PDB file of C-alpha atoms in Angstrom:
ATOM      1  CA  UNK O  52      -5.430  -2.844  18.219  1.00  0.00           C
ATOM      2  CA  UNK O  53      -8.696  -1.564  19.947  1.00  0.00           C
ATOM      3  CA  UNK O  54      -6.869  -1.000  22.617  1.00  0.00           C
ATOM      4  CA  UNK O  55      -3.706   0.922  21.184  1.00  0.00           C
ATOM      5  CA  UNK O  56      -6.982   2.773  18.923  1.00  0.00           C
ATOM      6  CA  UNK O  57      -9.008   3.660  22.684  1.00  0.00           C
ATOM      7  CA  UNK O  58      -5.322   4.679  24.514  1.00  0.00           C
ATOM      8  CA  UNK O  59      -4.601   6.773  21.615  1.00  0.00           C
ATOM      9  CA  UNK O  60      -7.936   8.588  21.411  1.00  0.00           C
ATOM     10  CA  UNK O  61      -8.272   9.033  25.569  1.00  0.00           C
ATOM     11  CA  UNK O  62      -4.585  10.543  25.352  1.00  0.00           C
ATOM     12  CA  UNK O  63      -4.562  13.008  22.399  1.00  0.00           C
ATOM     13  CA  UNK O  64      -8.078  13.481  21.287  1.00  0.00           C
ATOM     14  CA  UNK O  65      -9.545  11.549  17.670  1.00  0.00           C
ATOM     15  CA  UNK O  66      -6.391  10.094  15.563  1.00  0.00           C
ATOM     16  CA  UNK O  67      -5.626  11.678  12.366  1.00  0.00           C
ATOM     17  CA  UNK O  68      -6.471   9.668   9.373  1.00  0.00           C
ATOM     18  CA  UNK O  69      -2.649   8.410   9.092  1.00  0.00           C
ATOM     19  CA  UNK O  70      -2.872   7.081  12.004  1.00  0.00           C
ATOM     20  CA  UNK O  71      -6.291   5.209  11.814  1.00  0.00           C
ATOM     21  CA  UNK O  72      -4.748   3.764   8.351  1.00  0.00           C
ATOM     22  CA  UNK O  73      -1.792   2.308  10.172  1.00  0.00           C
ATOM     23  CA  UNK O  74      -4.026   1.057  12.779  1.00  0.00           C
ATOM     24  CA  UNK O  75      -5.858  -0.207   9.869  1.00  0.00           C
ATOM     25  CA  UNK O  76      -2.975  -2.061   8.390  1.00  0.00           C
ATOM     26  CA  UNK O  77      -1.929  -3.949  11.730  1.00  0.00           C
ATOM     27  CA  UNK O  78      -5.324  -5.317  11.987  1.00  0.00           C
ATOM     28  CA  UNK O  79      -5.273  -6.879   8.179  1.00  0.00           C
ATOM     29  CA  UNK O  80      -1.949  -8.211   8.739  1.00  0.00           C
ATOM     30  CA  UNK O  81      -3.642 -10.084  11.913  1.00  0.00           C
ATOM     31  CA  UNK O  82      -5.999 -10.931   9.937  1.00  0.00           C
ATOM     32  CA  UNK O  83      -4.318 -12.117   6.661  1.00  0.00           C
ATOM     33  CA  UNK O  84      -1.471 -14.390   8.975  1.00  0.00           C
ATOM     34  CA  UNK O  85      -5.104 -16.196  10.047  1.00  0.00           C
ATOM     35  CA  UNK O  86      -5.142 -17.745   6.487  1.00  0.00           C
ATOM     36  CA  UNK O  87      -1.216 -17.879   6.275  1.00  0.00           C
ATOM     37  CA  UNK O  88      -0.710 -14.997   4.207  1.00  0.00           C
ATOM     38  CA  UNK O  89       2.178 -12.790   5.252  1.00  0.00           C
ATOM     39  CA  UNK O  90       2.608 -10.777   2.402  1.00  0.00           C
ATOM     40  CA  UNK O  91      -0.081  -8.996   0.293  1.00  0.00           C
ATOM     41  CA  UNK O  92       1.709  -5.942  -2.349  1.00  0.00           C
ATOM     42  CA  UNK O  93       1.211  -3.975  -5.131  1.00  0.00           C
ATOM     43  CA  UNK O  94       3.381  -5.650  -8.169  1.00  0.00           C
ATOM     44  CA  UNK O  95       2.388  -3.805 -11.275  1.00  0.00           C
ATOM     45  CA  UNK O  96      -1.328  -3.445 -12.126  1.00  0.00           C
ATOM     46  CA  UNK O  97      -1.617  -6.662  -9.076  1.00  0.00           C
ATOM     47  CA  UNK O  98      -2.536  -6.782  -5.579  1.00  0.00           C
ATOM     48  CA  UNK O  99       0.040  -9.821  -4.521  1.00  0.00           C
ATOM     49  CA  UNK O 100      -1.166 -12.380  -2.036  1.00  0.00           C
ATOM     50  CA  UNK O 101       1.805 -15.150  -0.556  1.00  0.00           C
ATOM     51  CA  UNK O 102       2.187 -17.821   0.665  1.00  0.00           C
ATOM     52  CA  UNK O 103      -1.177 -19.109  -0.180  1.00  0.00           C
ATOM     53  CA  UNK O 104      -1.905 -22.462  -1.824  1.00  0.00           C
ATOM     54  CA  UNK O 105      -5.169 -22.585  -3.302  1.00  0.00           C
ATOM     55  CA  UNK O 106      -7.364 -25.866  -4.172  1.00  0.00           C
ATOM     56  CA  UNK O 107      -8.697 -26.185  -7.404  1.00  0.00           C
ATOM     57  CA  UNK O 108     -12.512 -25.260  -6.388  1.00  0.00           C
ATOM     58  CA  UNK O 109     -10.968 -21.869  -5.352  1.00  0.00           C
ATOM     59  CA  UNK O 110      -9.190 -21.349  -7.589  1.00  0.00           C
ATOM     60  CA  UNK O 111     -11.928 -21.566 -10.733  1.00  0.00           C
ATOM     61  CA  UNK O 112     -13.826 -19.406  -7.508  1.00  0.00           C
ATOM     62  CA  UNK O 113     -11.480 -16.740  -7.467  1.00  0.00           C
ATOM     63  CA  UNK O 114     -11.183 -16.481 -11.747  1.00  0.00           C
ATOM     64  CA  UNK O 115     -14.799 -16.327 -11.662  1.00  0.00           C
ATOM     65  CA  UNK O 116     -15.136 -13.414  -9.155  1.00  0.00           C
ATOM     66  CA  UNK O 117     -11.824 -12.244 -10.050  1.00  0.00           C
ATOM     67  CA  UNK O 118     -11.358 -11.728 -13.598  1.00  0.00           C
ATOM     68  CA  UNK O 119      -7.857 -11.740 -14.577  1.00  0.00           C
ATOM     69  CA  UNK O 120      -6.304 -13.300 -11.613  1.00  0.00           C
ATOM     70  CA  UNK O 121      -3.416 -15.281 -12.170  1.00  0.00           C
ATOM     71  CA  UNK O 122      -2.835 -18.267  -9.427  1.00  0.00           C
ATOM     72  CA  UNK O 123       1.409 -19.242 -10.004  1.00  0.00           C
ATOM     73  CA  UNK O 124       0.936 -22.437  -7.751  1.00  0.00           C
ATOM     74  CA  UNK O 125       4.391 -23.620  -7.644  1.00  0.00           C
ATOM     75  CA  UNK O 126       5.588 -19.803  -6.046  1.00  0.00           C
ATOM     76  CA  UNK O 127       2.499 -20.536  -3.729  1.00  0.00           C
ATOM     77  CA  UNK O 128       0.583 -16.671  -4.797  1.00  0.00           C
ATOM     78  CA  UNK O 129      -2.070 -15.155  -6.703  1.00  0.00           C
ATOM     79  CA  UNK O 130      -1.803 -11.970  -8.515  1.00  0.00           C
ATOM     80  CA  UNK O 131      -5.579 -10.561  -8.381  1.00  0.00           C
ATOM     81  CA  UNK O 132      -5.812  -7.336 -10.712  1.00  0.00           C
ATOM     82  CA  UNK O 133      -5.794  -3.879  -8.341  1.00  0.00           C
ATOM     83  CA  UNK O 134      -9.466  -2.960  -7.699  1.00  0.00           C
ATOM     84  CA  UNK O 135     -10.320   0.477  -9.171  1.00  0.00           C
ATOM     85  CA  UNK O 136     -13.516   2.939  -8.142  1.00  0.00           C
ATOM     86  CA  UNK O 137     -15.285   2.252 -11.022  1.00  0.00           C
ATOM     87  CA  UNK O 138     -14.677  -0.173 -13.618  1.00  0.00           C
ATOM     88  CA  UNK O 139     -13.747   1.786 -16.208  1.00  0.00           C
ATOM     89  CA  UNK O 140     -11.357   5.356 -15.740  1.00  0.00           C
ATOM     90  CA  UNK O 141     -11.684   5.116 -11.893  1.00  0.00           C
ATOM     91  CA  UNK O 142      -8.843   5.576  -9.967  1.00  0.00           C
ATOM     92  CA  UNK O 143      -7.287   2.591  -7.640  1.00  0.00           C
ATOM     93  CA  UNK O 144      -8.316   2.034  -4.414  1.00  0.00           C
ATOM     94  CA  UNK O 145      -6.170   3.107  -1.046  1.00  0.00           C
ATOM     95  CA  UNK O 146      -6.136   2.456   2.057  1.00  0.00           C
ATOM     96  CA  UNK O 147      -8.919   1.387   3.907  1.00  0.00           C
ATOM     97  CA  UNK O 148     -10.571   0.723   1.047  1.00  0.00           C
ATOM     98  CA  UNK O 149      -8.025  -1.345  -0.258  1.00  0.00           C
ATOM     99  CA  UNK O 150      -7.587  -3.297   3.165  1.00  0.00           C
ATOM    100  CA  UNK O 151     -11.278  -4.079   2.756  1.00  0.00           C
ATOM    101  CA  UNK O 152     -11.116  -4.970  -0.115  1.00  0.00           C
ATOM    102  CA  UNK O 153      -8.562  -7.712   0.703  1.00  0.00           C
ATOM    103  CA  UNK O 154     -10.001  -8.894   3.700  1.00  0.00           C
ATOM    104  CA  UNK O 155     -13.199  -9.592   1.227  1.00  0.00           C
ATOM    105  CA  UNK O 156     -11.536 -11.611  -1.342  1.00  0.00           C
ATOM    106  CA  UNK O 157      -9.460 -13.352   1.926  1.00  0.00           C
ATOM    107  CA  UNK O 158     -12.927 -13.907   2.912  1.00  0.00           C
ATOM    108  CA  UNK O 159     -14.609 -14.985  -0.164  1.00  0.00           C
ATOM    109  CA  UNK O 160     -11.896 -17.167  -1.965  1.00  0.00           C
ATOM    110  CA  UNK O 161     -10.373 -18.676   0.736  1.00  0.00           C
ATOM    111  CA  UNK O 162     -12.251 -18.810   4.406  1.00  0.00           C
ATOM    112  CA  UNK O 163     -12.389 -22.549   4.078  1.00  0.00           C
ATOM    113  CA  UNK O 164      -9.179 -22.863   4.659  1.00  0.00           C
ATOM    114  CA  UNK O 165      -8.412 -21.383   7.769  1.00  0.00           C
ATOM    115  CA  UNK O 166     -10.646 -19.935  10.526  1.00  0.00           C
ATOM    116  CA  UNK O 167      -9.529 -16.429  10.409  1.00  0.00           C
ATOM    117  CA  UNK O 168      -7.811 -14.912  13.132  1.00  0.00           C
ATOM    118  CA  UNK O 169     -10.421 -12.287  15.474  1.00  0.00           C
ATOM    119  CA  UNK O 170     -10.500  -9.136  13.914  1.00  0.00           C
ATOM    120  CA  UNK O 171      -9.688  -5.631  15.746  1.00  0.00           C
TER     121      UNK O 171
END
């Protein structure tokens, strides 16, 4: 992805911001499938984060950092509630923000289970 970023820039000068969100989103994926996950998505006021099978000590880990998360173990997901720019009347996060977001709860509730695979 650093790569496809440096070819990009050398060829047509610094990437709009579309394109350093997609860029963006390839390297979460990569980084998600590290811990199993192959689909995180908005489903209602939820970010949505599957397969993932957590143990009980991440579980009460996640409820306590995450307030409001649901874990549906039998689906094998957790809904997490959407992070917002301020914590009360602040509007959703997007894009890179959101990616970071994930990768920081991927990081926080669940590292243990899987070293994560290099970032780019």
């Amino acid at each position: 992805i650093v790569a496809v970023r440096e070819e990009l820039r050398d060829r047509f000068g610094e990437p709009p911001r579309e394109v350093d969100n997609l860029l963006a989103v390839a390297s979460f994926r990569a980084f998600a499938r590290g811990f199993g996950v192959a689909d995180v998505g908005a489903q209602g006021k939820f970010i949505r984060f599957a397969p993932l099978e957590l143990r009980e000590s991440q579980t009460m880990r996640l409820q306590r950092l995450y307030p409001g998360s649901v874990v549906k173990q039998t689906a094998g997901l957790i809904l997490v509630p959407a992070p917002k720019e301020a914590r009360f009347g602040g509007q959703p996060l997007r894009d890179q923000e959101l990616l970071a977001w994930c990768r920081e709860l991927l990081e926080t509730v669940v590292a243990d289970l899987a070293a994560p695979a290099p970032s780019a």
